[in-house]
JSON list of C-alpha atoms in Angstrom, two decimals:
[
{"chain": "O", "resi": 1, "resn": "UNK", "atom": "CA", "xyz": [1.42, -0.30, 0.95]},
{"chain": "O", "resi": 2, "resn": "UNK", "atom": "CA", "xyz": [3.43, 1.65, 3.53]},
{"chain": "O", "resi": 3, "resn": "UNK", "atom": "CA", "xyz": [5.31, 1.38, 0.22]},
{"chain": "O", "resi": 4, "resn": "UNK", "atom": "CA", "xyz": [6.37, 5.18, 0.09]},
{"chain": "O", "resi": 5, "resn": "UNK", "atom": "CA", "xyz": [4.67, 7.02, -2.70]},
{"chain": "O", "resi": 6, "resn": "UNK", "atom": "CA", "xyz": [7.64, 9.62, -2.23]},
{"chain": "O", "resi": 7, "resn": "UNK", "atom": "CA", "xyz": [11.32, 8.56, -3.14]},
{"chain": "O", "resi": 8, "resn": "UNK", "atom": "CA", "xyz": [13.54, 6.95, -5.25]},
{"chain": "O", "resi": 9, "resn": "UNK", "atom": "CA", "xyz": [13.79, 3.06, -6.21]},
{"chain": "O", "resi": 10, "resn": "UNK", "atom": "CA", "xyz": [11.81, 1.46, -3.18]},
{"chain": "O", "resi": 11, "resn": "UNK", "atom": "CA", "xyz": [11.23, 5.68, -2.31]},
{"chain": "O", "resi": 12, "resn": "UNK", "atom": "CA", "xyz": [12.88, 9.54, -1.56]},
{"chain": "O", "resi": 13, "resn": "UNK", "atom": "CA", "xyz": [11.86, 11.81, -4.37]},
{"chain": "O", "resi": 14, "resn": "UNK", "atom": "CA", "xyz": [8.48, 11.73, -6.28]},
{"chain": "O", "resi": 15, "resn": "UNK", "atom": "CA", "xyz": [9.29, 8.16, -8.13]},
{"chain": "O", "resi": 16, "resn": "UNK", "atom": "CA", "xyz": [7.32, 6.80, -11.49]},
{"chain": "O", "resi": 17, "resn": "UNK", "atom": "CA", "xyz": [3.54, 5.68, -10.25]},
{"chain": "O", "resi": 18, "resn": "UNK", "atom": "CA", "xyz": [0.68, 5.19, -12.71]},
{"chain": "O", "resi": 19, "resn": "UNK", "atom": "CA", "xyz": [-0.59, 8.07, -14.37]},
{"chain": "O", "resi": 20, "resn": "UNK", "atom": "CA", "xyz": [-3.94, 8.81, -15.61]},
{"chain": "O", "resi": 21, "resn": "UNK", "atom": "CA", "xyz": [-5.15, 11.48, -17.83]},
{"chain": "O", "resi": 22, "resn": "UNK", "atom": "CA", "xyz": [-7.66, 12.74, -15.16]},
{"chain": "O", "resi": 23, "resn": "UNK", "atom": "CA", "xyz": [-7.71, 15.19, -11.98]},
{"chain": "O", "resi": 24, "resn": "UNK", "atom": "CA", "xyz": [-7.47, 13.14, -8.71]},
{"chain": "O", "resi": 25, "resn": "UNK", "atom": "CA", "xyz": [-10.79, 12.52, -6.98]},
{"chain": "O", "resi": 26, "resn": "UNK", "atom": "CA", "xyz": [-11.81, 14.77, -4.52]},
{"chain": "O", "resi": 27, "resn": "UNK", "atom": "CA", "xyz": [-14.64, 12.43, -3.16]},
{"chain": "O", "resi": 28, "resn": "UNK", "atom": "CA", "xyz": [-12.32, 9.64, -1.94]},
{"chain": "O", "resi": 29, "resn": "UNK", "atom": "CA", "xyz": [-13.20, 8.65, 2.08]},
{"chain": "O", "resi": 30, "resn": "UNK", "atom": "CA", "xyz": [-11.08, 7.02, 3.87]},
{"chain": "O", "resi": 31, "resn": "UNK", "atom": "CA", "xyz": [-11.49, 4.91, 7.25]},
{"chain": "O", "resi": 32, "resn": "UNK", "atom": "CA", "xyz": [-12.11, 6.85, 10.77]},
{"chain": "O", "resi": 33, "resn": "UNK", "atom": "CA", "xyz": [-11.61, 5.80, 13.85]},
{"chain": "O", "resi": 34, "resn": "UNK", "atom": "CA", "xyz": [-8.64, 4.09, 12.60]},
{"chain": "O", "resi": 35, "resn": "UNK", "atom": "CA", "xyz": [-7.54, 1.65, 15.08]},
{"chain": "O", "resi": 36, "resn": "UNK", "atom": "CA", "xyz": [-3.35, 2.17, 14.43]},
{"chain": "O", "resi": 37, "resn": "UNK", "atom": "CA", "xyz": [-2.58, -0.86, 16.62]},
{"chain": "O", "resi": 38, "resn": "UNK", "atom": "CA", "xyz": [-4.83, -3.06, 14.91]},
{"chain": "O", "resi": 39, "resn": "UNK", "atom": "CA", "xyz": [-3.51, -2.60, 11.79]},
{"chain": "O", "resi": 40, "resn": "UNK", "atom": "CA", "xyz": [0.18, -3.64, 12.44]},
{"chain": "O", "resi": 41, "resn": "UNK", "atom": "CA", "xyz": [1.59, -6.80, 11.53]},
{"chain": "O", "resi": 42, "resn": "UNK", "atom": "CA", "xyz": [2.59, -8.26, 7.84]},
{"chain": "O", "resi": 43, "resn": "UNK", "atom": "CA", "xyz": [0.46, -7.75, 4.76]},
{"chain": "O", "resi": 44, "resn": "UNK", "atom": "CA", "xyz": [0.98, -8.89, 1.70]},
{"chain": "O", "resi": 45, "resn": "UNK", "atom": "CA", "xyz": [0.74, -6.67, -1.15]},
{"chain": "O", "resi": 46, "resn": "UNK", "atom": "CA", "xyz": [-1.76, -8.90, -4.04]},
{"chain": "O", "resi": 47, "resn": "UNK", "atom": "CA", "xyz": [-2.04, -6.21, -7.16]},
{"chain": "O", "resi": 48, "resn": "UNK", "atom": "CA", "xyz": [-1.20, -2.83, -7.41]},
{"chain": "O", "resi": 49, "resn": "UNK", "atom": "CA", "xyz": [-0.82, -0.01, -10.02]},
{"chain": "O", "resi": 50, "resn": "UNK", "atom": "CA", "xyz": [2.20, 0.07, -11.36]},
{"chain": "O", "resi": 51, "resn": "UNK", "atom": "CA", "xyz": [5.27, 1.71, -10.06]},
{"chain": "O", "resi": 52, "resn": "UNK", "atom": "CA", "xyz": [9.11, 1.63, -10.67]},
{"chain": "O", "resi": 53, "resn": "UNK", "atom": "CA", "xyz": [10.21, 0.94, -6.93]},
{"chain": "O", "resi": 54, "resn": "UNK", "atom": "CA", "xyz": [8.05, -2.22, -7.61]},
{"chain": "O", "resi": 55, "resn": "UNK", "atom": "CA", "xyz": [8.95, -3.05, -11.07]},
{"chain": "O", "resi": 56, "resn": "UNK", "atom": "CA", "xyz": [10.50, -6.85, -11.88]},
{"chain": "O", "resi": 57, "resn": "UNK", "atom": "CA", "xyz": [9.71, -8.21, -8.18]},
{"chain": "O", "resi": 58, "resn": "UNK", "atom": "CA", "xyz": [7.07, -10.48, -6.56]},
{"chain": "O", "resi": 59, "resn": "UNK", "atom": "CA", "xyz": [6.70, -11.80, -2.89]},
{"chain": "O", "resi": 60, "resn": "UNK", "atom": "CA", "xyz": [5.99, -8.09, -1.74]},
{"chain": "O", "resi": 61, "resn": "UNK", "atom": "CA", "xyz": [5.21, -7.85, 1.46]},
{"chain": "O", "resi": 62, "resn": "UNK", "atom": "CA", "xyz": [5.23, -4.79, 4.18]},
{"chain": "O", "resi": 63, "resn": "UNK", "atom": "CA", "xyz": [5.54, -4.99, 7.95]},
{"chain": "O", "resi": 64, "resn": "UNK", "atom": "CA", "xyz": [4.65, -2.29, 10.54]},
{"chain": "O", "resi": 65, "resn": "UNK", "atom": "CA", "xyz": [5.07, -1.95, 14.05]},
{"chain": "O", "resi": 66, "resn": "UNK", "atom": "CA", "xyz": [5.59, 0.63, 16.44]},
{"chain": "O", "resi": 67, "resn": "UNK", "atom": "CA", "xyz": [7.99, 2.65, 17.38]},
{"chain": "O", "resi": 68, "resn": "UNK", "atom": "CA", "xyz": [8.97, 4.17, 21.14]},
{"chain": "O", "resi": 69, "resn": "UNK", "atom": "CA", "xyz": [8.03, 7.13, 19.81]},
{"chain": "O", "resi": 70, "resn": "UNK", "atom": "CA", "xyz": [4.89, 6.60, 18.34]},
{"chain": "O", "resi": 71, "resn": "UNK", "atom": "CA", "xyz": [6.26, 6.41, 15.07]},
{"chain": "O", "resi": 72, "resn": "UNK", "atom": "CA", "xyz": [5.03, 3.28, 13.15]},
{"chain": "O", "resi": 73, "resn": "UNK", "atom": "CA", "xyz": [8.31, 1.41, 11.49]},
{"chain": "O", "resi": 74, "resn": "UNK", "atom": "CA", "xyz": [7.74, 0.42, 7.85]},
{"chain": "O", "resi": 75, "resn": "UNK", "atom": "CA", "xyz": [9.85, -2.57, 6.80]},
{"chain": "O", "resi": 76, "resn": "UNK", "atom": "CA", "xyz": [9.12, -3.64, 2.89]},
{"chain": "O", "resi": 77, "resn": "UNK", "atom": "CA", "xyz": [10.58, -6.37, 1.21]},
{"chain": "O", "resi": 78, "resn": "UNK", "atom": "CA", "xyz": [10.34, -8.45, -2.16]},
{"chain": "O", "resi": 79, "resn": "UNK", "atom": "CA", "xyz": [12.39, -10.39, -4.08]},
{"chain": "O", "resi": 80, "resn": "UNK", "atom": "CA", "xyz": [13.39, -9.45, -7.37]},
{"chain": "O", "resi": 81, "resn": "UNK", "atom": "CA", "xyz": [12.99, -11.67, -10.11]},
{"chain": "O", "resi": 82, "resn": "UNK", "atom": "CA", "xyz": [16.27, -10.30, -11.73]},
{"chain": "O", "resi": 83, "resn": "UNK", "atom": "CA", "xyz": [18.55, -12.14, -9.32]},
{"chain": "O", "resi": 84, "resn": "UNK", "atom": "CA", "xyz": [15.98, -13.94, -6.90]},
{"chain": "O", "resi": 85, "resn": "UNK", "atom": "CA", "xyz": [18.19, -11.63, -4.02]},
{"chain": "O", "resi": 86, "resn": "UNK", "atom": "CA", "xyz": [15.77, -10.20, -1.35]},
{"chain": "O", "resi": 87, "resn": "UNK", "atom": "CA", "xyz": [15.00, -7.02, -1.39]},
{"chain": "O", "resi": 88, "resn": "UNK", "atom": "CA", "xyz": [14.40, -5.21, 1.47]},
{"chain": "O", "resi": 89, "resn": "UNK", "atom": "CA", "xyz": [14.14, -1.05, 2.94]},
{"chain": "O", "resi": 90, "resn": "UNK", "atom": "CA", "xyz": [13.23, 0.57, 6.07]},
{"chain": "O", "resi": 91, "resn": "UNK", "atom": "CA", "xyz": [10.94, 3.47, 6.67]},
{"chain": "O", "resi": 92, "resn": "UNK", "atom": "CA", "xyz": [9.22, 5.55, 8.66]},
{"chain": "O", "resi": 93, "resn": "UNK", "atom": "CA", "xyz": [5.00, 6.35, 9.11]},
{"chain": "O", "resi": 94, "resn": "UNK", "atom": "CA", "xyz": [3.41, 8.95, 10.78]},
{"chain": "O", "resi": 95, "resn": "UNK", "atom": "CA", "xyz": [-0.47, 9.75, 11.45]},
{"chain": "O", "resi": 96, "resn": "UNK", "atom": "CA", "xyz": [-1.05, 12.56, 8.70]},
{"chain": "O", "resi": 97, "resn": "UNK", "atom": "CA", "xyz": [-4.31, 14.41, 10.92]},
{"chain": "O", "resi": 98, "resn": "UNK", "atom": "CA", "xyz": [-3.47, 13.12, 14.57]},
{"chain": "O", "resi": 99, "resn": "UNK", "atom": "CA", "xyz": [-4.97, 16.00, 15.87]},
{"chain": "O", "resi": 100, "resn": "UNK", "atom": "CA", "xyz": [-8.08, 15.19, 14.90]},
{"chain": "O", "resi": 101, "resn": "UNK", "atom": "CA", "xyz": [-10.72, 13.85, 17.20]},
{"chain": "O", "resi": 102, "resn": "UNK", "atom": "CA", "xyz": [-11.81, 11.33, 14.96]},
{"chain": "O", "resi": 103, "resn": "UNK", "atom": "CA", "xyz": [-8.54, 9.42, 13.71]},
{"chain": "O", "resi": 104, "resn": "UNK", "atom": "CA", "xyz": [-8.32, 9.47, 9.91]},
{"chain": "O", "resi": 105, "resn": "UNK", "atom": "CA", "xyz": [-6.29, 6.61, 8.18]},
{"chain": "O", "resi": 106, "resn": "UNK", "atom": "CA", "xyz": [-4.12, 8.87, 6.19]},
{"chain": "O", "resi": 107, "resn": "UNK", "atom": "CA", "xyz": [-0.32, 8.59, 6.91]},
{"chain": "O", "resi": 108, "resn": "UNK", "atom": "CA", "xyz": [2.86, 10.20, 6.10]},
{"chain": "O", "resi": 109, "resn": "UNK", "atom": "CA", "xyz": [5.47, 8.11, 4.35]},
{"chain": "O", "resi": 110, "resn": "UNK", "atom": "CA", "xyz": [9.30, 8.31, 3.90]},
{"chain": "O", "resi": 111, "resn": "UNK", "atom": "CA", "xyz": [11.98, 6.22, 3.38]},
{"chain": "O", "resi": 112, "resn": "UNK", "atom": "CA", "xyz": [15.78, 6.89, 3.59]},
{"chain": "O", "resi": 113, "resn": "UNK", "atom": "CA", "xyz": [15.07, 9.48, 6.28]},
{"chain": "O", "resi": 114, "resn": "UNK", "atom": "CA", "xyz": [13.11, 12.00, 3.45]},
{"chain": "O", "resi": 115, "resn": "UNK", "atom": "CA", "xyz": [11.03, 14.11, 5.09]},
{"chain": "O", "resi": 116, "resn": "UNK", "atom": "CA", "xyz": [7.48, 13.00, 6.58]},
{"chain": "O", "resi": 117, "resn": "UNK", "atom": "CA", "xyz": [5.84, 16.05, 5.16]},
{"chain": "O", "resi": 118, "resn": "UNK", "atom": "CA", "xyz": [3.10, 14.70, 2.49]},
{"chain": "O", "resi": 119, "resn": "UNK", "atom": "CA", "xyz": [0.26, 12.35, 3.18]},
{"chain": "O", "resi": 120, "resn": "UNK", "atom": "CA", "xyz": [0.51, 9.84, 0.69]},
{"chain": "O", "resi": 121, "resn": "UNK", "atom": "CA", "xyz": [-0.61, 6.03, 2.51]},
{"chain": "O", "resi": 122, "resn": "UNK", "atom": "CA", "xyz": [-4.72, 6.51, 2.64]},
{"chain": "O", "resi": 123, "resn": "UNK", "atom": "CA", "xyz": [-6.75, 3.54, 3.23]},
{"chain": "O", "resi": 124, "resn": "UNK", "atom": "CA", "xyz": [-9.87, 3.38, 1.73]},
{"chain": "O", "resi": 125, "resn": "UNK", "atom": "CA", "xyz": [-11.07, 0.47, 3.59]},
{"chain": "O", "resi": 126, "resn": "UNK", "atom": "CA", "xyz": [-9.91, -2.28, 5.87]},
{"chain": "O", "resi": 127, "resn": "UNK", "atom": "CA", "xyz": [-11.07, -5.31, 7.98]},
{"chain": "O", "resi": 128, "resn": "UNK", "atom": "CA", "xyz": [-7.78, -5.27, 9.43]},
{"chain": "O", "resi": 129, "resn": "UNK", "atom": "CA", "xyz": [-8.00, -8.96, 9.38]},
{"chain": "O", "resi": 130, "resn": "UNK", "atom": "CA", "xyz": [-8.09, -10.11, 6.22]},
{"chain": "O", "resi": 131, "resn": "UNK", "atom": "CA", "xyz": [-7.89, -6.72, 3.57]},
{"chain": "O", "resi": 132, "resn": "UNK", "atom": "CA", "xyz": [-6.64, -3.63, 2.89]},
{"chain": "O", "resi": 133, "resn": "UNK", "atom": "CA", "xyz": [-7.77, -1.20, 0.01]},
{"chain": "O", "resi": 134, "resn": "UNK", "atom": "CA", "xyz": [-4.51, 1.89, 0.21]},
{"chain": "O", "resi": 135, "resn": "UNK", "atom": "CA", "xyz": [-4.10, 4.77, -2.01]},
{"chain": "O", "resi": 136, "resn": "UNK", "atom": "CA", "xyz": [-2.98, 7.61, -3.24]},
{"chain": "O", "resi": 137, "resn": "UNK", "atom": "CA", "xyz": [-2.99, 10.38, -5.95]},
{"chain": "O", "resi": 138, "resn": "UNK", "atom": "CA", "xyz": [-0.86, 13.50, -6.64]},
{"chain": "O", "resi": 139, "resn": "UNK", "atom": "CA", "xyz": [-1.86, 16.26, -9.13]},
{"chain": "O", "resi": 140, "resn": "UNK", "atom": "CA", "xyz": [0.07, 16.74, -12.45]},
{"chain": "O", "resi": 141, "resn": "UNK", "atom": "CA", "xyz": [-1.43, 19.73, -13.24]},
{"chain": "O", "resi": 142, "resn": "UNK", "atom": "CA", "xyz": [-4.86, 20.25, -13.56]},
{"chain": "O", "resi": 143, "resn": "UNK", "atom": "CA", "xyz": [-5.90, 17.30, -15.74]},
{"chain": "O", "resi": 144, "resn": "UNK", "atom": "CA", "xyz": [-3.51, 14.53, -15.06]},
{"chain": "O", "resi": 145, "resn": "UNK", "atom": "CA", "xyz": [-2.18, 12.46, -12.38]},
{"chain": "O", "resi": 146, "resn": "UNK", "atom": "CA", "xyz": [-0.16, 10.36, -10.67]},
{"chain": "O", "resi": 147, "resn": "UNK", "atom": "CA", "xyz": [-1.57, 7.59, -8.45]},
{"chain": "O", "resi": 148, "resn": "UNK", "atom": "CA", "xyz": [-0.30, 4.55, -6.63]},
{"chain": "O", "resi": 149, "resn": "UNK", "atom": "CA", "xyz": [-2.93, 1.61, -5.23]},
{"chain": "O", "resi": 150, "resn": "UNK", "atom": "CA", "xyz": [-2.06, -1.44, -3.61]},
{"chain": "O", "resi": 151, "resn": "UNK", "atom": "CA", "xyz": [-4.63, -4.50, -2.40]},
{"chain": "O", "resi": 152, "resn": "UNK", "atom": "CA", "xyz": [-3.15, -5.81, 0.83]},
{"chain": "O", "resi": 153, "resn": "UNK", "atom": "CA", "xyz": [-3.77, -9.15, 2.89]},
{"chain": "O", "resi": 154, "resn": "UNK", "atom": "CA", "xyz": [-3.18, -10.83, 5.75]},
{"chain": "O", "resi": 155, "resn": "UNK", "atom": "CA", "xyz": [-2.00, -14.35, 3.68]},
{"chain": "O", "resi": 156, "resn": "UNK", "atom": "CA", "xyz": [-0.64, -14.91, 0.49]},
{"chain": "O", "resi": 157, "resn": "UNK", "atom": "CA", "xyz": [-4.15, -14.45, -0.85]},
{"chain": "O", "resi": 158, "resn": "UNK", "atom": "CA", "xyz": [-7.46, -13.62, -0.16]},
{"chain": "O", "resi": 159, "resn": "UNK", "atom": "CA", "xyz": [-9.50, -16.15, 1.68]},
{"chain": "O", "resi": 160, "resn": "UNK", "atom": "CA", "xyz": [-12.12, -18.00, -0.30]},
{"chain": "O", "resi": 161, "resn": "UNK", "atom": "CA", "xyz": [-14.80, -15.88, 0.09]},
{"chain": "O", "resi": 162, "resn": "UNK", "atom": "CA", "xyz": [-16.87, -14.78, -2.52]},
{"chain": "O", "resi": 163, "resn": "UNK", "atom": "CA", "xyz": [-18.65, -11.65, -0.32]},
{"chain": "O", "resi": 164, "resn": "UNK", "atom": "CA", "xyz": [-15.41, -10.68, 0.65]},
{"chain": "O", "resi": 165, "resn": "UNK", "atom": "CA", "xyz": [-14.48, -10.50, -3.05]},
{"chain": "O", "resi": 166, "resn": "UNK", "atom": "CA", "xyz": [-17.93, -8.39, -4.28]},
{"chain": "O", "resi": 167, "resn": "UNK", "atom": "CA", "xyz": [-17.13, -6.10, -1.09]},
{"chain": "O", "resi": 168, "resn": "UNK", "atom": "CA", "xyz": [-13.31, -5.56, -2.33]},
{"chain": "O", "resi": 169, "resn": "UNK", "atom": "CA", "xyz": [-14.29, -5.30, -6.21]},
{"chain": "O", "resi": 170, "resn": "UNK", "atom": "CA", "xyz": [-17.48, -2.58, -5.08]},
{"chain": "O", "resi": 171, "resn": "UNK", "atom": "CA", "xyz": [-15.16, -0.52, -3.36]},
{"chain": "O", "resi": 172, "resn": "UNK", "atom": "CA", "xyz": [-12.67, -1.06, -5.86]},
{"chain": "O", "resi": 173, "resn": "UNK", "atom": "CA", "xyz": [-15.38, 0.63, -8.56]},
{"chain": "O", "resi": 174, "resn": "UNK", "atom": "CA", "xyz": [-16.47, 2.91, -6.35]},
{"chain": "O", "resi": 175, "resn": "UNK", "atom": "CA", "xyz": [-12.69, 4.55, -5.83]},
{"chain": "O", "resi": 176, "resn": "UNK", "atom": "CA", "xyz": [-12.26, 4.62, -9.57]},
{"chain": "O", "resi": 177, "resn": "UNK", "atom": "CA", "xyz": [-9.46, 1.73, -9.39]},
{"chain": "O", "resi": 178, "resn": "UNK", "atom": "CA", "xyz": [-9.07, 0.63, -12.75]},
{"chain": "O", "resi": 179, "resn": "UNK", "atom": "CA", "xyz": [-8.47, -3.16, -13.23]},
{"chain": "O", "resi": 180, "resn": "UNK", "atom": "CA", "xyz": [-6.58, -2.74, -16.67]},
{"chain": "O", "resi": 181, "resn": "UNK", "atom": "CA", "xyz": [-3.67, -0.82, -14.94]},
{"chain": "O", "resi": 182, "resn": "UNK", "atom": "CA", "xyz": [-3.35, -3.40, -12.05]},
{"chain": "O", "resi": 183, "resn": "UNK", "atom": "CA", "xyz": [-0.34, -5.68, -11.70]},
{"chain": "O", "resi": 184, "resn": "UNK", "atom": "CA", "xyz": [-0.89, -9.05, -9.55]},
{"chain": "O", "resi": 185, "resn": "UNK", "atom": "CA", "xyz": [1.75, -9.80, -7.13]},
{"chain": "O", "resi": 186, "resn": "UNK", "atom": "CA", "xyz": [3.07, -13.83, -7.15]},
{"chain": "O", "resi": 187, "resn": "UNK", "atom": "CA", "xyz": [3.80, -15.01, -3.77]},
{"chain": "O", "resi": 188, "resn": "UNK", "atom": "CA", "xyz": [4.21, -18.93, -4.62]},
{"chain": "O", "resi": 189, "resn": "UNK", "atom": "CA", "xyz": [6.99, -19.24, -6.34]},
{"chain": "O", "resi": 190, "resn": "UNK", "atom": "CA", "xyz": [9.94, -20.91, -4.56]},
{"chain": "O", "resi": 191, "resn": "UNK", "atom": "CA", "xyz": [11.77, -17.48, -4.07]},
{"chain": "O", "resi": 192, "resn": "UNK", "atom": "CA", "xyz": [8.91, -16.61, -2.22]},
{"chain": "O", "resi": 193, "resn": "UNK", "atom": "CA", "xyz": [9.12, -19.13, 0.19]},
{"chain": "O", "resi": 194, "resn": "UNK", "atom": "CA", "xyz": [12.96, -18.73, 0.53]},
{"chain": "O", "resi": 195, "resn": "UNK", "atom": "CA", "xyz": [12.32, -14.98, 1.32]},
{"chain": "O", "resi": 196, "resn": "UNK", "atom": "CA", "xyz": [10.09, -16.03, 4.31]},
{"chain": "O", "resi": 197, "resn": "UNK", "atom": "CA", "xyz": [12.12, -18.59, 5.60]},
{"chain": "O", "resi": 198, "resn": "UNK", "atom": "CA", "xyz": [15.04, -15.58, 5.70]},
{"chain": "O", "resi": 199, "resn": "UNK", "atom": "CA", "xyz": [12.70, -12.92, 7.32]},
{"chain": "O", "resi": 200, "resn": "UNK", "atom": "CA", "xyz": [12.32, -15.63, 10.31]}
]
């Protein structure tokens, strides 16, 4: 999610991801034309691979809007099912390519004022109403690496449809996400709720 892929606990240094025993992809598309505006709001994050800034939480969630200067704000939160305490960090996203005349949905991600320097939010695919498919992948030498992957919605959960499903699990395939690794996010339990009512 605009979760940073660079930092430490919830982002600022290259933290724990999942990592395979296999080069990234280098046929991985992304969406263009993407419509920046369209695309803030809340999401909630529904599986991802694992990663340590995520690790013992649920009710995940990531906001975005814009800034004055262009700048998109990145506000996650979860709760963490430790204490049940929400927790929450600000952040910062920039258009990786925004010189390009056909917008790419690659972003740069920081938290705790790091530096915006490495493109690591890509989404793969999005209705930007109900969906998002975001990833990323960085090398560990030539044969390994480390890659982050989060399934993002609108609501709490994917509406009932079963064509939306085949269209998320094809792409899914397609990208080489592997379902073994994924966690699944709750977003029912009553902390959840409480961590709502307190983001009002």
């Amino acid at each position: 999610m605009f979760k940073q892929l660079v930092c430490c606990a919830l982002l600022a240094t290259l933290v724990q991801g999942t990592i395979f025993e296999r080069p990234c992809r280098t046929d991985v598309s992304v969406v263009q034309d993407f419509q920046v505006e369209k695309y803030l709001g809340l999401w909630y994050d529904l599986e991802h691979y694992e990663a340590s800034f995520e690790q013992n939480t649920d009710c995940v969630t990531a906001e975005y809007s814009l800034n004055q200067d262009g700048s998109i704000r990145v506000f996650n939160s979860a709760v963490r099912l430790t204490d049940g305490l929400l927790y929450a960090v600000d952040g910062l996203a920039l258009v990786s390519y925004p010189e390009v005349e056909m917008l790419e949905a690659k972003l740069n991600v920081s938290f705790y004022g790091a530096p915006n320097d490495e493109s690591n939010y890509w989404v793969l695919d999005t209705d930007y109403e109900n969906y998002s498919l975001v990833w990323s992948c960085e090398p560990i030498g030539e044969e390994r690496s480390l890659e982050y992957y989060w399934l993002l919605s609108r609501t709490p959960a994917l509406p009932e449809d079963e064509e939306l499903r085949e269209k998320i699990d094809t792409l899914k395939e397609q990208n080489g996400i592997v379902d073994d690794e994924l966690i699944i996010t709750e977003h029912f339990a009553e902390g959840c709720n409480n961590k709502r009512h307190s983001l009002l």
